Amino acid sequence: LTPSPRWADQMCTYDSRTEILYTDKLFGAHVCGQQIFDEGWQVYSDDRRYYFDCLMAPHASQVSTALEKLTEHPARLYATGHGPLVRYGLQELTQSYQNWVEQQKKQDNSVALLYASAYGNTATIAQAIARGITKAGVAVKSINCEHADPDEITTAVEQSAGFIMGSPTLGGHAPTQIQTALGLVLSTAAKSKLAGVFGSFGWSGEAIDILEQKIRDAGYKFGFDPIRVKFKPTDQTLKYCEEAGTDFAQKIKRQQKSRKPRSSVTESQSARTEQAVGRIVGSLSVVTTQKGELSNAMLASWVSQASFNPPGLTIAVAKERAIEGLLYNNDKFVLNILPEGKQLHKRFIKNYAPGEDRFQGIETEEAENGCPILKDALAYLECRVSKRMECGDHWLVYAIADSGNVFDPDGVTAVHHRKTGVYY
Ligand SMILES: Cc1cc2nc3c(=O)[nH]c(=O)nc-3n(C[C@H](O)[C@H](O)[C@H](O)COP(=O)(O)O)c2cc1C
């Protein structure tokens, strides 16, 4: 019926006799359990959303085209290539895909992500960068140059606020499709567009140097330093790439903000509402995680107790936050509640560069759940994520506190007072 978005050589196939749609990558989830069908489909909702965000969001327009085509072929079962077959939650999942695609299409800004990949390494890096961009609220038009025609490339570049190019090095060069795409980009893209370059290589990596040099010589500014990855990227490298993508998106959003005229109405109703929202207070805390070789920390004040039994709490985490990807169901973290007067939070306020160590110069000890405890905290809780709820530009993470301790029983919790709800 239609190519599977991103994997153009894999097709969605419809069997009209059984009304089964073999969706290949579409509608999948990276879940591998005993269950063949999706009974109790709600339990898969988070996994399906994560799968969409990572793999489908950068191909939103192709997903949209595929969804349109599929409406002509009513299916009673989606036989997916990954995860349980979709029988019970089919309508809801289809509707969710439509909503998520619309969300992507409605974004004010987009980035054209052009790449080629012979063995999949550069494609994996592209995917991590794309995830970093989309989680910051900027859409991605991801194009595998091996399957794209020139019009598709120039249109995507023209319509985007930035472009990022990725290439493997093969025989000391970039593949022909990348050289062609580079020519199209340099002749199409306005000089104000933000640029980025990445690629996987084996020993010399000329393709990345060529891309960087030509784009720099043409006068474009880079949104992140060129990313060079030897062969297969590690988890840490992929996290770095995701953070570089988020940085790139934030720069684009800042550029756009500075171009927008300021509203002359200062005392409007919405300003008063913002001021009132700002009077909500939360305790200043630092969320710390360690998952395999990945560690992260985030200053948080939108923290609240949420249940007596089990002892539970919520934390609002911005969708673009680097730590967000380490706070999925069953992930562990420590909530470090800060004491008044010590100014410990200032250590965590800065803007971190991609991959920067959040714990440099900070004294920590390891909690039983493996995450860092800040030695200067007033108290800490060892937590486990139980649920996530999507709330506009944040995820509300509900977690159970498995254990905890107070370091200073006479200490007072630092509380963050504000005058407006438009900042933390
Ligand atoms: C035929 C061939 C030629 C290659 N030539 C180079 C080269 O000249 N320089 C280099 O740094 N790596 C070279 N490599 C290594 C690839 O760049 C490396 O495997 C990279 O991870 C491929 O990225 P991809 O998975 O995105 O295709 C070569 C690999 C193959 C198979």
mmCIF file of N, CA and C and ligand atoms in Angstrom, residues 116-123 168-173 200-206 229-232, ligand 1:
data_model
loop_
_atom_site.group_PDB
_atom_site.id
_atom_site.type_symbol
_atom_site.label_atom_id
_atom_site.label_comp_id
_atom_site.label_asym_id
_atom_site.label_seq_id
_atom_site.Cartn_x
_atom_site.Cartn_y
_atom_site.Cartn_z
ATOM 1 N N ALA A 116 22.785 10.103 4.695
ATOM 2 C CA ALA A 116 22.844 8.810 4.008
ATOM 3 C C ALA A 116 23.568 7.880 4.961
ATOM 4 N N SER A 117 23.346 6.586 4.814
ATOM 5 C CA SER A 117 23.996 5.661 5.729
ATOM 6 C C SER A 117 24.061 4.284 5.080
ATOM 7 N N ALA A 118 25.276 3.794 4.858
ATOM 8 C CA ALA A 118 25.402 2.499 4.183
ATOM 9 C C ALA A 118 25.146 1.350 5.152
ATOM 10 N N TYR A 119 25.606 1.491 6.405
ATOM 11 C CA TYR A 119 25.516 0.373 7.356
ATOM 12 C C TYR A 119 24.683 0.710 8.588
ATOM 13 N N GLY A 120 24.046 1.874 8.591
ATOM 14 C CA GLY A 120 23.107 2.200 9.665
ATOM 15 C C GLY A 120 23.664 3.070 10.779
ATOM 16 N N ASN A 121 24.993 3.259 10.840
ATOM 17 C CA ASN A 121 25.536 4.038 11.964
ATOM 18 C C ASN A 121 25.158 5.519 11.879
ATOM 19 N N THR A 122 25.320 6.103 10.700
ATOM 20 C CA THR A 122 24.969 7.522 10.547
ATOM 21 C C THR A 122 23.463 7.708 10.744
ATOM 22 N N ALA A 123 22.678 6.716 10.302
ATOM 23 C CA ALA A 123 21.220 6.798 10.489
ATOM 24 C C ALA A 123 20.867 6.789 11.970
ATOM 25 N N PRO A 168 28.369 9.051 6.139
ATOM 26 C CA PRO A 168 29.478 8.139 6.429
ATOM 27 C C PRO A 168 30.641 8.489 5.501
ATOM 28 N N THR A 169 31.843 8.051 5.858
ATOM 29 C CA THR A 169 32.974 8.200 4.936
ATOM 30 C C THR A 169 33.212 6.857 4.270
ATOM 31 N N LEU A 170 33.145 6.838 2.967
ATOM 32 C CA LEU A 170 33.357 5.587 2.232
ATOM 33 C C LEU A 170 34.413 5.854 1.162
ATOM 34 N N GLY A 171 35.530 5.139 1.260
ATOM 35 C CA GLY A 171 36.623 5.335 0.300
ATOM 36 C C GLY A 171 37.129 6.771 0.294
ATOM 37 N N GLY A 172 37.171 7.389 1.474
ATOM 38 C CA GLY A 172 37.721 8.745 1.582
ATOM 39 C C GLY A 172 36.775 9.844 1.130
ATOM 40 N N HIS A 173 35.523 9.503 0.853
ATOM 41 C CA HIS A 173 34.572 10.498 0.338
ATOM 42 C C HIS A 173 33.214 10.373 1.001
ATOM 43 N N SER A 200 29.364 9.069 10.784
ATOM 44 C CA SER A 200 30.144 7.961 11.328
ATOM 45 C C SER A 200 31.270 7.650 10.342
ATOM 46 N N PHE A 201 32.419 7.269 10.889
ATOM 47 C CA PHE A 201 33.559 6.958 10.023
ATOM 48 C C PHE A 201 34.347 5.810 10.641
ATOM 49 N N GLY A 202 35.329 5.296 9.878
ATOM 50 C CA GLY A 202 36.131 4.188 10.387
ATOM 51 C C GLY A 202 37.506 4.633 10.831
ATOM 52 N N TRP A 203 38.224 5.370 9.995
ATOM 53 C CA TRP A 203 39.599 5.741 10.361
ATOM 54 C C TRP A 203 39.981 7.152 9.929
ATOM 55 N N SER A 204 39.358 7.686 8.874
ATOM 56 C CA SER A 204 39.816 9.007 8.427
ATOM 57 C C SER A 204 38.713 10.072 8.469
ATOM 58 N N GLY A 205 37.499 9.726 8.134
ATOM 59 C CA GLY A 205 36.359 10.633 8.300
ATOM 60 C C GLY A 205 36.344 11.855 7.399
ATOM 61 N N GLU A 206 36.850 11.720 6.164
ATOM 62 C CA GLU A 206 36.907 12.894 5.275
ATOM 63 C C GLU A 206 35.532 13.498 4.983
ATOM 64 N N VAL A 229 31.756 10.358 14.806
ATOM 65 C CA VAL A 229 31.604 9.140 15.603
ATOM 66 C C VAL A 229 32.342 7.997 14.920
ATOM 67 N N LYS A 230 33.206 7.340 15.687
ATOM 68 C CA LYS A 230 33.938 6.213 15.113
ATOM 69 C C LYS A 230 33.036 4.977 15.112
ATOM 70 N N PHE A 231 32.780 4.443 13.928
ATOM 71 C CA PHE A 231 31.898 3.282 13.736
ATOM 72 C C PHE A 231 30.573 3.454 14.465
ATOM 73 N N LYS A 232 30.231 2.480 15.353
ATOM 74 C CA LYS A 232 28.883 2.458 15.944
ATOM 75 C C LYS A 232 28.815 3.370 17.177
HETATM 76 C C1 LIG B 1 33.909 0.009 1.523
HETATM 77 C C2 LIG B 1 34.160 0.852 2.734
HETATM 78 C C3 LIG B 1 34.988 1.938 2.638
HETATM 79 C C4 LIG B 1 35.259 2.735 3.752
HETATM 80 N N1 LIG B 1 36.083 3.804 3.640
HETATM 81 C C5 LIG B 1 36.370 4.571 4.725
HETATM 82 C C6 LIG B 1 37.277 5.664 4.633
HETATM 83 O O1 LIG B 1 37.845 5.976 3.608
HETATM 84 N N2 LIG B 1 37.514 6.394 5.734
HETATM 85 C C7 LIG B 1 36.906 6.123 6.920
HETATM 86 O O2 LIG B 1 37.131 6.856 7.884
HETATM 87 N N3 LIG B 1 36.050 5.077 7.051
HETATM 88 C C8 LIG B 1 35.764 4.297 5.986
HETATM 89 N N4 LIG B 1 34.907 3.240 6.108
HETATM 90 C C9 LIG B 1 34.263 2.971 7.408
HETATM 91 C C10 LIG B 1 32.848 3.563 7.468
HETATM 92 O O3 LIG B 1 32.887 4.959 7.356
HETATM 93 C C11 LIG B 1 32.208 3.168 8.799
HETATM 94 O O4 LIG B 1 31.922 1.779 8.735
HETATM 95 C C12 LIG B 1 30.953 3.956 9.146
HETATM 96 O O5 LIG B 1 30.510 3.550 10.439
HETATM 97 C C13 LIG B 1 29.837 3.727 8.150
HETATM 98 O O6 LIG B 1 28.741 4.524 8.503
HETATM 99 P P1 LIG B 1 27.252 4.084 8.107
HETATM 100 O O7 LIG B 1 26.906 2.897 8.983
HETATM 101 O O8 LIG B 1 26.401 5.272 8.401
HETATM 102 O O9 LIG B 1 27.263 3.720 6.661
HETATM 103 C C14 LIG B 1 34.654 2.422 4.993
HETATM 104 C C15 LIG B 1 33.819 1.302 5.078
HETATM 105 C C16 LIG B 1 33.583 0.518 3.970
HETATM 106 C C17 LIG B 1 32.696 -0.679 4.108
#
